[in-house]
Short mmCIF file of C-alpha atoms and ligand atoms in Angstrom, two decimals:
data_model
loop_
_atom_site.label_atom_id
_atom_site.label_comp_id
_atom_site.label_asym_id
_atom_site.label_seq_id
_atom_site.Cartn_x
_atom_site.Cartn_y
_atom_site.Cartn_z
CA MET A 1 5.11 15.43 -47.36
CA ALA A 2 6.93 12.15 -46.72
CA THR A 3 5.30 11.16 -43.76
CA ASP A 4 6.91 7.69 -43.77
CA ASN A 5 10.33 9.33 -43.80
CA PRO A 6 11.76 8.91 -39.95
CA LEU A 7 14.05 11.79 -40.54
CA ALA A 8 12.87 15.31 -39.14
CA ILE A 9 16.29 16.85 -40.73
CA GLU A 10 18.67 15.66 -42.88
CA MET A 11 21.96 17.55 -43.64
CA ARG A 12 24.24 16.29 -46.25
CA ASP A 13 27.69 17.52 -47.07
CA VAL A 14 26.46 21.18 -46.20
CA ASP A 15 29.01 23.79 -47.07
CA LYS A 16 28.72 27.56 -46.21
CA TRP A 17 30.77 30.70 -47.02
CA PHE A 18 30.57 34.16 -45.48
CA GLY A 19 32.45 35.77 -48.35
CA ASP A 20 35.81 34.32 -48.25
CA PHE A 21 35.31 32.81 -44.87
CA HIS A 22 34.37 28.93 -44.98
CA VAL A 23 32.11 28.77 -41.87
CA LEU A 24 30.61 25.25 -42.65
CA LYS A 25 32.69 22.47 -43.90
CA GLY A 26 31.03 19.42 -44.96
CA ILE A 27 28.28 19.16 -42.24
CA ASN A 28 26.40 15.79 -42.14
CA LEU A 29 23.68 15.50 -39.49
CA ASN A 30 20.50 13.63 -39.37
CA VAL A 31 17.68 14.19 -36.63
CA LYS A 32 15.01 11.53 -36.26
CA ARG A 33 11.51 12.45 -35.28
CA GLY A 34 11.31 12.91 -31.63
CA GLU A 35 15.18 13.22 -31.17
CA ARG A 36 16.82 15.63 -29.25
CA VAL A 37 20.15 16.88 -30.63
CA VAL A 38 22.46 19.05 -28.44
CA ILE A 39 25.39 21.02 -30.23
CA CYS A 40 28.24 22.46 -28.26
CA GLY A 41 31.52 23.82 -29.21
CA PRO A 42 33.79 26.68 -28.86
CA SER A 43 32.48 30.21 -29.82
CA GLY A 44 32.65 30.98 -33.40
CA SER A 45 32.52 27.27 -34.46
CA GLY A 46 29.46 27.46 -36.54
CA LYS A 47 26.83 26.33 -34.05
CA SER A 48 24.48 29.19 -34.76
CA THR A 49 25.02 29.00 -38.59
CA VAL A 50 24.18 25.39 -38.63
CA VAL A 51 20.82 25.99 -36.73
CA ARG A 52 19.97 29.18 -38.75
CA CYS A 53 20.53 27.31 -41.98
CA VAL A 54 17.82 24.69 -41.09
CA ASN A 55 15.15 27.27 -40.99
CA ARG A 56 16.71 29.45 -43.89
CA LEU A 57 17.80 32.47 -41.95
CA GLU A 58 20.97 31.60 -43.68
CA VAL A 59 21.46 30.17 -47.06
CA HIS A 60 24.05 27.32 -47.46
CA GLN A 61 25.77 27.22 -50.75
CA LYS A 62 26.62 23.36 -51.31
CA GLY A 63 24.99 20.24 -50.06
CA VAL A 64 21.38 19.30 -49.27
CA ILE A 65 19.18 20.25 -46.25
CA LYS A 66 15.76 18.19 -46.01
CA VAL A 67 13.14 19.43 -43.20
CA GLU A 68 10.34 17.01 -42.78
CA GLY A 69 11.40 15.59 -46.26
CA VAL A 70 11.26 18.90 -47.96
CA GLU A 71 14.47 20.10 -49.53
CA LEU A 72 15.42 23.65 -48.87
CA LYS A 73 15.46 25.66 -52.01
CA ASP A 74 15.25 29.18 -53.21
CA ASP A 75 11.37 28.90 -53.96
CA ARG A 76 9.03 30.48 -51.48
CA ALA A 77 7.09 27.28 -51.21
CA SER A 78 9.68 25.36 -49.74
CA ILE A 79 10.66 28.01 -47.39
CA ASP A 80 7.18 28.51 -46.12
CA ALA A 81 6.67 24.83 -45.88
CA ILE A 82 9.98 24.67 -43.56
CA ARG A 83 9.02 27.96 -41.46
CA SER A 84 5.66 26.15 -40.57
CA ASP A 85 7.31 23.24 -39.32
CA VAL A 86 10.30 24.82 -37.47
CA GLY A 87 10.15 27.07 -34.61
CA MET A 88 13.18 28.96 -33.35
CA VAL A 89 14.13 30.30 -30.01
CA PHE A 90 17.11 33.05 -29.98
CA GLN A 91 19.73 33.78 -27.39
CA GLN A 92 18.59 37.35 -27.45
CA PHE A 93 14.76 36.42 -27.01
CA ASN A 94 13.77 38.59 -29.96
CA LEU A 95 10.55 39.58 -28.55
CA PHE A 96 8.60 42.48 -30.08
CA PRO A 97 8.81 45.21 -27.67
CA HIS A 98 5.93 47.24 -28.86
CA LEU A 99 3.44 44.48 -28.44
CA THR A 100 2.10 42.88 -25.31
CA VAL A 101 2.83 39.16 -24.29
CA MET A 102 -0.46 38.35 -25.77
CA GLU A 103 0.13 40.29 -28.91
CA ASN A 104 3.50 38.71 -29.30
CA LEU A 105 1.89 35.13 -29.14
CA THR A 106 -1.21 35.78 -31.31
CA LEU A 107 0.65 37.66 -34.06
CA GLY A 108 2.06 34.57 -35.97
CA PRO A 109 -1.19 32.55 -35.78
CA MET A 110 -3.51 35.57 -36.91
CA LYS A 111 -1.37 36.55 -39.57
CA SER A 112 0.14 33.58 -41.19
CA ARG A 113 -2.21 30.84 -40.03
CA SER A 114 -5.31 33.04 -40.38
CA MET A 115 -6.57 32.31 -37.09
CA ASN A 116 -9.32 34.58 -35.83
CA LYS A 117 -8.65 36.61 -32.69
CA ALA A 118 -10.43 34.54 -29.98
CA ASP A 119 -9.14 31.29 -31.28
CA ALA A 120 -5.54 32.69 -31.34
CA GLU A 121 -5.98 34.21 -27.77
CA ALA A 122 -6.99 30.88 -26.39
CA LEU A 123 -4.19 29.07 -27.97
CA ALA A 124 -1.94 31.61 -26.49
CA MET A 125 -3.29 31.30 -23.17
CA ARG A 126 -2.61 27.39 -23.41
CA TYR A 127 0.98 27.84 -24.18
CA LEU A 128 1.27 30.57 -21.42
CA ASP A 129 0.00 28.20 -18.88
CA ARG A 130 2.60 25.76 -20.35
CA VAL A 131 5.40 27.95 -19.61
CA ARG A 132 3.84 29.04 -16.27
CA ILE A 133 3.51 32.79 -16.90
CA PRO A 134 -0.28 33.45 -17.88
CA GLU A 135 -0.57 36.03 -15.34
CA GLN A 136 1.83 38.29 -17.55
CA ALA A 137 -0.32 38.18 -20.58
CA ASP A 138 -1.08 41.94 -20.80
CA LYS A 139 2.49 43.27 -20.05
CA LYS A 140 5.22 44.39 -22.32
CA PRO A 141 8.29 42.20 -22.69
CA GLY A 142 10.40 45.08 -21.23
CA GLN A 143 8.46 44.48 -17.81
CA LEU A 144 9.46 41.03 -17.46
CA SER A 145 12.69 39.39 -16.27
CA GLY A 146 14.89 37.72 -18.79
CA GLY A 147 13.80 34.21 -17.76
CA GLN A 148 9.97 35.29 -18.10
CA GLN A 149 10.98 36.85 -21.55
CA GLN A 150 12.66 33.82 -22.69
CA ARG A 151 9.53 31.59 -21.46
CA VAL A 152 7.41 33.90 -23.69
CA ALA A 153 9.68 33.44 -26.77
CA ILE A 154 9.13 29.66 -26.23
CA ALA A 155 5.57 30.09 -26.11
CA ARG A 156 5.55 32.28 -29.15
CA SER A 157 7.42 29.34 -30.99
CA LEU A 158 4.68 26.88 -29.66
CA CYS A 159 1.84 28.83 -30.83
CA MET A 160 2.76 27.98 -34.29
CA GLU A 161 2.52 24.34 -33.51
CA PRO A 162 5.88 23.43 -35.08
CA LYS A 163 7.15 19.99 -35.20
CA ILE A 164 10.78 20.83 -34.80
CA LEU A 165 12.13 23.37 -32.30
CA LEU A 166 15.20 24.96 -32.56
CA PHE A 167 17.34 26.74 -29.69
CA ASP A 168 20.25 28.82 -30.12
CA GLU A 169 21.99 29.30 -26.75
CA PRO A 170 18.64 30.05 -24.92
CA THR A 171 20.03 30.51 -21.57
CA SER A 172 23.40 32.40 -22.48
CA ALA A 173 21.95 35.88 -22.04
CA LEU A 174 20.19 35.24 -18.73
CA ASP A 175 21.29 35.67 -15.18
CA PRO A 176 22.29 32.44 -13.41
CA GLU A 177 19.21 32.41 -11.09
CA MET A 178 17.04 32.37 -14.02
CA ILE A 179 18.48 29.51 -15.98
CA SER A 180 16.75 26.75 -14.56
CA GLU A 181 13.22 28.01 -14.97
CA VAL A 182 13.93 28.08 -18.84
CA LEU A 183 15.68 24.63 -18.79
CA ASP A 184 12.71 23.30 -17.00
CA VAL A 185 10.25 24.38 -19.61
CA MET A 186 12.58 22.77 -22.21
CA VAL A 187 12.91 19.32 -20.42
CA GLY A 188 9.00 19.64 -20.22
CA LEU A 189 8.76 19.89 -23.78
CA ALA A 190 11.37 16.97 -24.58
CA GLU A 191 9.85 14.52 -22.13
CA ASP A 192 6.04 15.36 -22.20
CA ASP A 193 5.54 16.46 -25.83
CA GLY A 194 8.38 14.37 -27.41
CA MET A 195 9.17 17.35 -29.43
CA THR A 196 12.02 17.17 -32.05
CA MET A 197 14.79 19.52 -30.93
CA ILE A 198 17.81 20.93 -31.75
CA VAL A 199 19.56 22.70 -28.79
CA VAL A 200 22.79 24.85 -28.95
CA THR A 201 24.02 25.18 -25.39
CA HIS A 202 26.61 24.67 -22.77
CA GLU A 203 24.46 23.43 -19.99
CA MET A 204 25.75 20.13 -19.58
CA GLY A 205 23.56 18.91 -17.17
CA PHE A 206 20.58 19.64 -19.28
CA ALA A 207 22.26 17.83 -22.26
CA ARG A 208 23.06 14.68 -20.17
CA LYS A 209 19.34 14.66 -19.11
CA VAL A 210 17.54 15.28 -22.43
CA ALA A 211 19.92 14.47 -25.30
CA ASP A 212 19.75 11.47 -27.55
CA GLN A 213 22.67 12.92 -29.60
CA MET A 214 25.51 15.06 -28.57
CA VAL A 215 27.52 16.98 -31.38
CA PHE A 216 30.67 18.71 -30.99
CA MET A 217 31.50 21.53 -33.43
CA ASN A 218 34.90 23.06 -34.11
CA GLN A 219 36.06 25.43 -36.67
CA GLY A 220 33.11 24.88 -38.86
CA GLU A 221 33.16 21.05 -38.64
CA ILE A 222 31.38 18.38 -36.67
CA VAL A 223 34.23 16.72 -34.93
CA GLU A 224 32.36 14.31 -32.82
CA THR A 225 29.04 12.91 -32.35
CA GLY A 226 27.49 10.14 -30.08
CA PRO A 227 25.12 9.59 -27.38
CA PRO A 228 25.59 11.41 -24.17
CA THR A 229 26.91 8.64 -22.04
CA GLU A 230 29.91 7.82 -24.51
CA PHE A 231 30.30 11.49 -25.46
CA PHE A 232 30.80 12.70 -21.76
CA GLY A 233 32.29 9.31 -20.58
CA ASN A 234 34.97 8.75 -23.33
CA PRO A 235 35.45 11.68 -25.92
CA GLN A 236 37.39 10.36 -29.06
CA THR A 237 39.12 13.59 -30.03
CA GLU A 238 41.54 15.68 -27.96
CA ARG A 239 39.91 18.64 -28.94
CA CYS A 240 36.44 17.72 -27.58
CA ARG A 241 38.26 16.30 -24.46
CA THR A 242 39.87 19.80 -23.77
CA PHE A 243 36.51 21.58 -24.54
CA LEU A 244 34.59 19.31 -21.97
CA ASP A 245 37.24 19.67 -19.43
CA GLN A 246 37.04 23.48 -19.50
CA ILE A 247 33.23 23.81 -19.44
CA LEU A 248 32.82 21.05 -16.83
CA LYS A 249 35.39 22.72 -14.50
CA HIS A 250 32.97 25.45 -13.98
CA MET B 1 14.10 68.68 -21.38
CA THR B 2 14.67 71.52 -18.65
CA SER B 3 17.84 72.60 -20.27
CA GLU B 4 15.86 73.06 -23.55
CA ASN B 5 13.15 75.22 -21.48
CA ARG B 6 15.94 77.15 -20.21
CA LEU B 7 17.31 77.82 -23.55
CA THR B 8 14.04 78.73 -25.04
CA ARG B 9 13.35 81.15 -22.07
CA PHE B 10 16.70 82.73 -22.76
CA MET B 11 16.21 83.26 -26.45
CA ILE B 12 12.83 84.88 -25.88
CA VAL B 13 14.49 87.09 -22.98
CA LEU B 14 17.32 87.96 -25.38
CA ALA B 15 14.94 89.05 -27.95
CA GLY B 16 12.93 91.14 -25.63
CA CYS B 17 15.91 92.88 -24.69
CA LEU B 18 17.02 93.57 -28.10
CA VAL B 19 13.72 95.14 -28.81
CA LEU B 20 13.65 97.20 -25.38
CA SER B 21 17.41 98.48 -25.76
CA ALA B 22 16.40 99.45 -29.53
CA CYS B 23 13.45 101.43 -28.37
CA SER B 24 15.11 103.18 -25.58
CA SER B 25 18.56 103.67 -26.93
CA ASN B 26 18.67 106.61 -29.55
CA SER B 27 16.90 108.27 -32.48
CA GLU B 28 18.70 106.12 -34.84
CA TRP B 29 15.88 103.27 -34.37
CA GLY B 30 12.44 104.08 -36.01
CA TRP B 31 10.22 101.79 -34.21
CA TYR B 32 7.10 103.69 -35.34
CA VAL B 33 7.23 101.94 -38.70
CA VAL B 34 6.11 98.77 -36.64
CA ASN B 35 4.71 100.12 -33.69
CA PRO B 36 1.19 98.44 -32.91
CA LEU B 37 0.14 101.50 -30.82
CA LEU B 38 0.25 103.59 -34.08
CA GLU B 39 -2.04 103.58 -37.07
CA GLY B 40 0.64 103.18 -39.72
CA GLY B 41 2.63 100.64 -37.78
CA ARG B 42 -0.41 98.58 -37.17
CA VAL B 43 -1.07 98.38 -40.76
CA ASN B 44 2.61 97.58 -41.53
CA LEU B 45 2.92 95.05 -38.70
CA TRP B 46 -0.46 93.49 -40.23
CA PHE B 47 1.10 93.30 -43.47
CA LEU B 48 4.17 91.43 -42.23
CA ILE B 49 2.35 89.08 -40.32
CA ALA B 50 -0.25 88.19 -42.98
CA GLY B 51 2.74 86.38 -44.76
CA TYR B 52 2.31 83.59 -42.29
CA PRO B 53 -0.20 81.69 -44.18
CA SER B 54 1.68 81.68 -47.18
CA THR B 55 4.83 80.45 -45.39
CA ILE B 56 2.99 77.79 -43.31
CA TYR B 57 1.18 76.46 -46.30
CA ILE B 58 4.08 76.28 -48.65
CA SER B 59 6.15 74.46 -46.09
CA ALA B 60 3.41 72.02 -45.08
CA ILE B 61 2.67 71.06 -48.61
CA ALA B 62 6.54 70.57 -49.51
CA ALA B 63 6.99 68.70 -46.19
CA ALA B 64 4.22 66.38 -46.92
CA LEU B 65 5.56 65.81 -50.56
CA SER B 66 8.91 65.27 -49.15
CA MET B 67 7.81 62.56 -46.72
CA THR B 68 6.24 61.01 -49.47
CA VAL B 69 8.85 60.94 -52.09
CA GLY B 70 11.27 60.22 -49.47
CA LEU B 71 9.54 57.17 -48.33
CA GLY B 72 9.85 55.67 -51.97
CA VAL B 73 13.44 56.52 -52.30
CA ALA B 74 14.14 54.92 -48.76
CA VAL B 75 12.26 51.76 -49.96
CA MET B 76 14.58 51.63 -53.08
CA GLY B 77 17.59 52.12 -50.92
CA MET B 78 16.46 48.90 -48.94
CA SER B 79 15.59 46.76 -51.74
CA THR B 80 17.21 43.58 -52.68
CA TRP B 81 17.61 44.50 -56.08
CA ARG B 82 20.91 46.31 -56.72
CA VAL B 83 19.46 48.68 -59.42
CA PHE B 84 17.15 50.35 -56.91
CA ARG B 85 19.65 50.79 -54.43
CA ILE B 86 21.91 52.48 -56.99
CA ILE B 87 19.22 54.85 -58.07
CA ASN B 88 18.62 55.53 -54.22
CA ARG B 89 22.29 56.46 -53.91
CA ILE B 90 22.45 58.62 -56.83
CA TYR B 91 19.40 60.51 -55.94
CA VAL B 92 20.38 61.13 -52.44
CA GLU B 93 24.07 62.22 -53.26
CA PHE B 94 22.68 64.27 -56.13
CA ILE B 95 19.93 66.29 -54.59
CA ARG B 96 21.95 66.74 -51.41
CA SER B 97 24.74 68.35 -53.20
CA ILE B 98 22.62 71.09 -55.10
CA PRO B 99 22.20 74.58 -53.25
CA LEU B 100 18.64 75.67 -52.66
CA LEU B 101 18.70 78.76 -54.92
CA PRO B 102 20.08 77.25 -58.25
CA LEU B 103 17.42 74.33 -57.95
CA LEU B 104 14.58 77.10 -57.51
CA PHE B 105 15.83 78.90 -60.46
CA TRP B 106 16.14 75.80 -62.65
CA ILE B 107 12.44 74.69 -61.70
CA TYR B 108 11.25 77.96 -61.81
CA PHE B 109 12.59 79.28 -64.98
CA GLY B 110 13.84 76.07 -66.62
CA LEU B 111 11.29 73.34 -65.78
CA PRO B 112 8.37 75.07 -67.89
CA PHE B 113 10.57 74.55 -71.06
CA LEU B 114 11.28 70.99 -70.36
CA ILE B 115 7.46 70.09 -69.58
CA ARG B 116 6.21 72.18 -72.57
CA GLY B 117 3.91 69.89 -74.82
CA THR B 118 4.47 66.86 -72.54
CA TRP B 119 1.37 65.25 -70.79
CA PHE B 120 2.18 66.63 -67.45
CA GLU B 121 2.82 70.22 -68.48
CA PHE B 122 1.49 72.64 -65.65
CA ASN B 123 1.85 76.29 -64.87
CA VAL B 124 5.08 76.62 -62.88
CA ASP B 125 4.01 79.46 -60.78
CA PRO B 126 5.92 80.88 -57.77
CA PHE B 127 4.08 78.68 -55.24
CA TRP B 128 4.45 75.41 -57.15
CA ALA B 129 8.08 76.16 -57.91
CA GLY B 130 8.71 76.80 -54.40
CA VAL B 131 6.86 73.42 -53.22
CA ILE B 132 8.83 71.40 -55.74
CA THR B 133 11.98 72.73 -54.79
CA LEU B 134 11.78 72.57 -51.10
CA ALA B 135 10.40 69.22 -51.44
CA LEU B 136 12.94 67.77 -53.80
CA SER B 137 15.70 69.08 -51.58
CA ASP B 138 14.31 67.87 -48.49
CA SER B 139 13.44 64.51 -49.75
CA ALA B 140 17.02 63.30 -49.79
CA PHE B 141 17.13 63.89 -46.01
CA THR B 142 13.88 62.41 -45.22
CA ALA B 143 14.67 59.38 -47.40
CA GLU B 144 17.97 58.86 -45.19
CA ILE B 145 15.78 59.63 -41.97
CA TYR B 146 13.35 56.57 -42.96
CA ARG B 147 16.40 54.38 -43.96
CA SER B 148 18.25 54.83 -41.03
CA GLY B 149 15.27 54.58 -38.78
CA ILE B 150 13.94 51.15 -40.23
CA GLN B 151 17.65 49.77 -40.33
CA SER B 152 18.34 50.62 -36.58
CA ILE B 153 15.59 48.10 -35.80
CA ALA B 154 17.71 44.91 -34.65
CA LYS B 155 17.82 42.34 -37.48
CA GLY B 156 16.73 39.70 -34.78
CA GLN B 157 13.27 41.39 -34.84
CA SER B 158 12.60 40.54 -38.34
CA GLU B 159 14.11 37.02 -38.01
CA ALA B 160 11.86 36.30 -35.09
CA ALA B 161 9.03 37.54 -37.27
CA GLN B 162 10.10 35.07 -40.16
CA THR B 163 10.33 32.28 -37.90
CA ILE B 164 6.78 32.80 -36.76
CA GLY B 165 5.83 32.63 -40.52
CA LEU B 166 5.34 36.30 -41.20
CA THR B 167 5.70 37.55 -44.96
CA LYS B 168 8.41 40.30 -45.76
CA TRP B 169 5.38 42.90 -46.04
CA GLN B 170 3.73 41.69 -42.77
CA THR B 171 7.12 41.91 -40.97
CA MET B 172 7.39 45.28 -42.18
CA ARG B 173 3.78 46.26 -41.45
CA TYR B 174 3.82 44.52 -37.73
CA VAL B 175 6.90 44.41 -36.56
CA VAL B 176 9.53 46.70 -37.95
CA LEU B 177 7.69 50.06 -39.06
CA PRO B 178 5.71 50.30 -35.55
CA GLN B 179 9.01 50.26 -33.85
CA ALA B 180 10.81 52.44 -36.34
CA ILE B 181 8.19 55.09 -36.36
CA ARG B 182 9.17 56.24 -32.95
CA ARG B 183 12.76 56.97 -34.28
CA ILE B 184 11.59 58.55 -37.43
CA LEU B 185 9.13 60.91 -36.38
CA PRO B 186 10.96 63.41 -34.27
CA PRO B 187 13.85 63.92 -36.88
CA LEU B 188 11.21 64.08 -39.42
CA ALA B 189 9.49 66.71 -37.82
CA ASN B 190 12.71 68.75 -37.16
CA GLN B 191 13.24 68.34 -40.90
CA PHE B 192 10.00 70.62 -41.04
CA ILE B 193 11.82 73.31 -39.23
CA TYR B 194 14.43 73.42 -42.04
CA ILE B 195 11.85 73.71 -44.79
CA VAL B 196 10.09 76.72 -42.85
CA LYS B 197 13.45 78.51 -42.84
CA MET B 198 14.40 77.63 -46.48
CA SER B 199 10.98 78.60 -47.65
CA ALA B 200 12.40 82.39 -47.42
CA PHE B 201 14.27 81.69 -50.56
CA VAL B 202 10.79 81.43 -52.57
CA SER B 203 10.71 85.19 -51.88
CA VAL B 204 13.09 85.85 -54.68
CA ILE B 205 10.73 84.49 -57.55
CA GLY B 206 7.76 86.56 -56.06
CA MET B 207 5.99 84.42 -53.57
CA GLN B 208 4.16 86.65 -51.13
CA GLU B 209 5.29 84.98 -47.90
CA LEU B 210 6.99 86.41 -44.58
CA MET B 211 10.60 87.29 -46.38
CA ARG B 212 8.83 89.03 -49.43
CA ARG B 213 6.49 91.24 -47.34
CA ALA B 214 9.47 92.20 -45.23
CA ASN B 215 11.36 93.10 -48.56
CA ASP B 216 8.28 95.01 -50.14
CA LEU B 217 7.71 96.87 -46.94
CA ASN B 218 11.45 98.00 -46.84
CA THR B 219 11.10 99.31 -50.25
CA ASN B 220 8.53 101.48 -49.12
CA GLU B 221 9.66 102.81 -45.70
CA TYR B 222 13.23 102.27 -45.66
CA ARG B 223 13.42 100.83 -42.08
CA ALA B 224 15.62 97.67 -42.64
CA LEU B 225 16.85 97.44 -39.13
CA GLU B 226 13.05 97.51 -37.65
CA ILE B 227 11.27 95.38 -40.38
CA TYR B 228 14.06 92.65 -40.53
CA THR B 229 14.11 92.49 -36.60
CA VAL B 230 10.49 91.91 -36.84
CA LEU B 231 10.92 89.32 -39.68
CA ILE B 232 13.40 87.30 -37.74
CA LEU B 233 11.07 87.22 -34.79
CA GLU B 234 8.38 85.95 -36.80
CA TYR B 235 10.55 83.02 -37.91
CA LEU B 236 11.62 82.52 -34.22
CA VAL B 237 8.03 82.30 -33.11
CA LEU B 238 7.15 79.74 -35.72
CA VAL B 239 10.11 77.70 -35.22
CA LEU B 240 9.76 77.75 -31.54
CA LEU B 241 6.00 76.34 -31.79
CA ILE B 242 7.22 73.69 -34.10
CA SER B 243 10.06 72.69 -31.59
CA ALA B 244 7.55 72.65 -28.69
CA ALA B 245 5.38 70.43 -31.04
CA VAL B 246 8.39 68.08 -31.77
CA ARG B 247 9.40 67.80 -27.97
CA TRP B 248 5.63 66.82 -27.11
CA LEU B 249 5.92 64.27 -29.94
CA GLU B 250 9.27 62.80 -28.73
CA ARG B 251 7.72 62.42 -25.11
CA ARG B 252 4.61 60.95 -26.29
CA MET B 253 6.74 58.43 -28.57
CA ALA B 254 9.11 57.76 -25.37
CA ASP B 255 5.95 56.89 -23.32
CA GLY B 256 4.74 54.45 -25.79
CA GLU B 257 8.10 52.40 -25.52
CA VAL B 258 8.40 50.61 -22.18
CA ARG B 259 12.11 49.51 -21.98
N1 ADP C 301 26.64 37.39 -40.99
C1 ADP C 301 28.08 36.88 -40.90
N2 ADP C 301 28.88 37.32 -41.76
C2 ADP C 301 30.29 37.16 -41.69
N3 ADP C 301 30.78 36.14 -40.81
C3 ADP C 301 29.76 35.74 -39.85
C4 ADP C 301 28.38 35.98 -39.93
N4 ADP C 301 27.77 35.30 -38.82
C5 ADP C 301 28.70 34.63 -38.43
N5 ADP C 301 30.08 34.78 -38.99
C6 ADP C 301 31.23 34.31 -38.56
O1 ADP C 301 31.13 32.84 -38.76
C7 ADP C 301 31.60 32.08 -37.66
C8 ADP C 301 30.55 31.26 -36.75
O2 ADP C 301 29.69 31.93 -36.33
P1 ADP C 301 28.37 31.10 -35.63
O3 ADP C 301 27.79 30.12 -36.40
O4 ADP C 301 27.49 32.32 -35.06
O5 ADP C 301 29.33 30.38 -34.24
P2 ADP C 301 28.97 29.99 -32.86
O6 ADP C 301 27.16 30.19 -32.85
O7 ADP C 301 29.42 28.74 -32.82
O8 ADP C 301 29.74 30.90 -32.08
C9 ADP C 301 32.25 33.15 -36.67
O9 ADP C 301 33.54 33.27 -36.86
C10 ADP C 301 31.57 34.41 -37.03
O10 ADP C 301 32.29 35.53 -36.89
MG1 MG C 302 26.21 31.29 -31.61
#
């Protein structure tokens, strides 16, 4: 592993099609270690697809994606290497409904990192503390609120001790009063742990607070990038300006 | 649940009325032939009831076989390899379209010629011909039950499992199957009812089960109405018992799933 490489994620000229539909068009994106990137853009612009290509939930057809210096190819070894470095938090939480919170958290460490049960549970308790719901360990996901479920999902990713965390609209499925409890946890990860993060979100307050780099996507292309002060203060393209106007109005 | 209970009760009452009205109506009926209060009726009734073990045995073995074969066929249907998916489609469509009786005859009378002299030659007696026929014809349905049960588990579940480093096999074993089994078991148990009913066909090649015994008794007694009424009640009791078990299973499965 190239530890001298300062780039956590490198995407070069990435193209992807769903059948005939050209969903990603020449995506170039570099994410440095410890950097936080926030991606926004209208629905259907390809934000999820970009993020899902990074951990190989989707396969790109052209271009190069490197994660921690390892190029994503079809072989098992590179996919396994990348999966162990990259955690992901989904819009719909995707917790395992038949398992308790504790079992959700220990499954990965026990099965894929061959940890014993006691160690895995100790690890899980540490991260449940971290997301501030240690008392829910023995409940099933269905008994928790949306905000609590998403925090469990974050803890589940953290239990794999990833170097990079991907968030795909982590607060979009939540009732408004639960959004901040999830964002607070994410801000904590960014500020206290210096975690490398790519976050797809429309929470612009969060973006202003933690983003090092803003990315605006439209119709499968990255239209605009830049640090948040410039991005919000002086958007370069018309499309980005109207988009920001629309979401900041609310 | 309550409506199903009411339906069950209604059917039992209906059957009871049928028997009562038949006993009391007129002399055309000859319930003596299966009347448990008479020596001869008792013997006949016992002869009919003694078909239960065969019917249950053949159905249970056929169901077990069908569940195993069906699983294999379903796994092929979900393979990333096109060849396996094509084999699955052909198997399911082909088996589903063969009527039971022709399949039974083909296996009982035809299969012995096909396997003669090969390493898996075996004596195709009525019992095994029946088991194979029922299992084959049912396996196309169980395969589809497995497949739709597994595919009904949201894609996000296996994606989440992959992101925490589980292999494909571990994802199946720890995430998908435990959830799918709750949707698979009840319809699978319902398929068992189908097998029980279809097992009556095996009587035509001489298997001594419920149906065959009713036929044989009728040949001696010429009391078709009474004997076949008892036969139908025999199947009714068996099927009602199985459906009660299925409902119990469904309730247990639902309890396990906190949502
Ligand atoms: N599996 C798929 N098959 C076909 N089209 C897809 C698939 N996933 C996404 N798309 C399409 O690709 C486009 C981009 O999707 P997505 O990356 O989810 O956008 P966003 O997250 O920005 O809303 C959308 O038009 C969507 O309909
Ligand atoms: Mg999306």
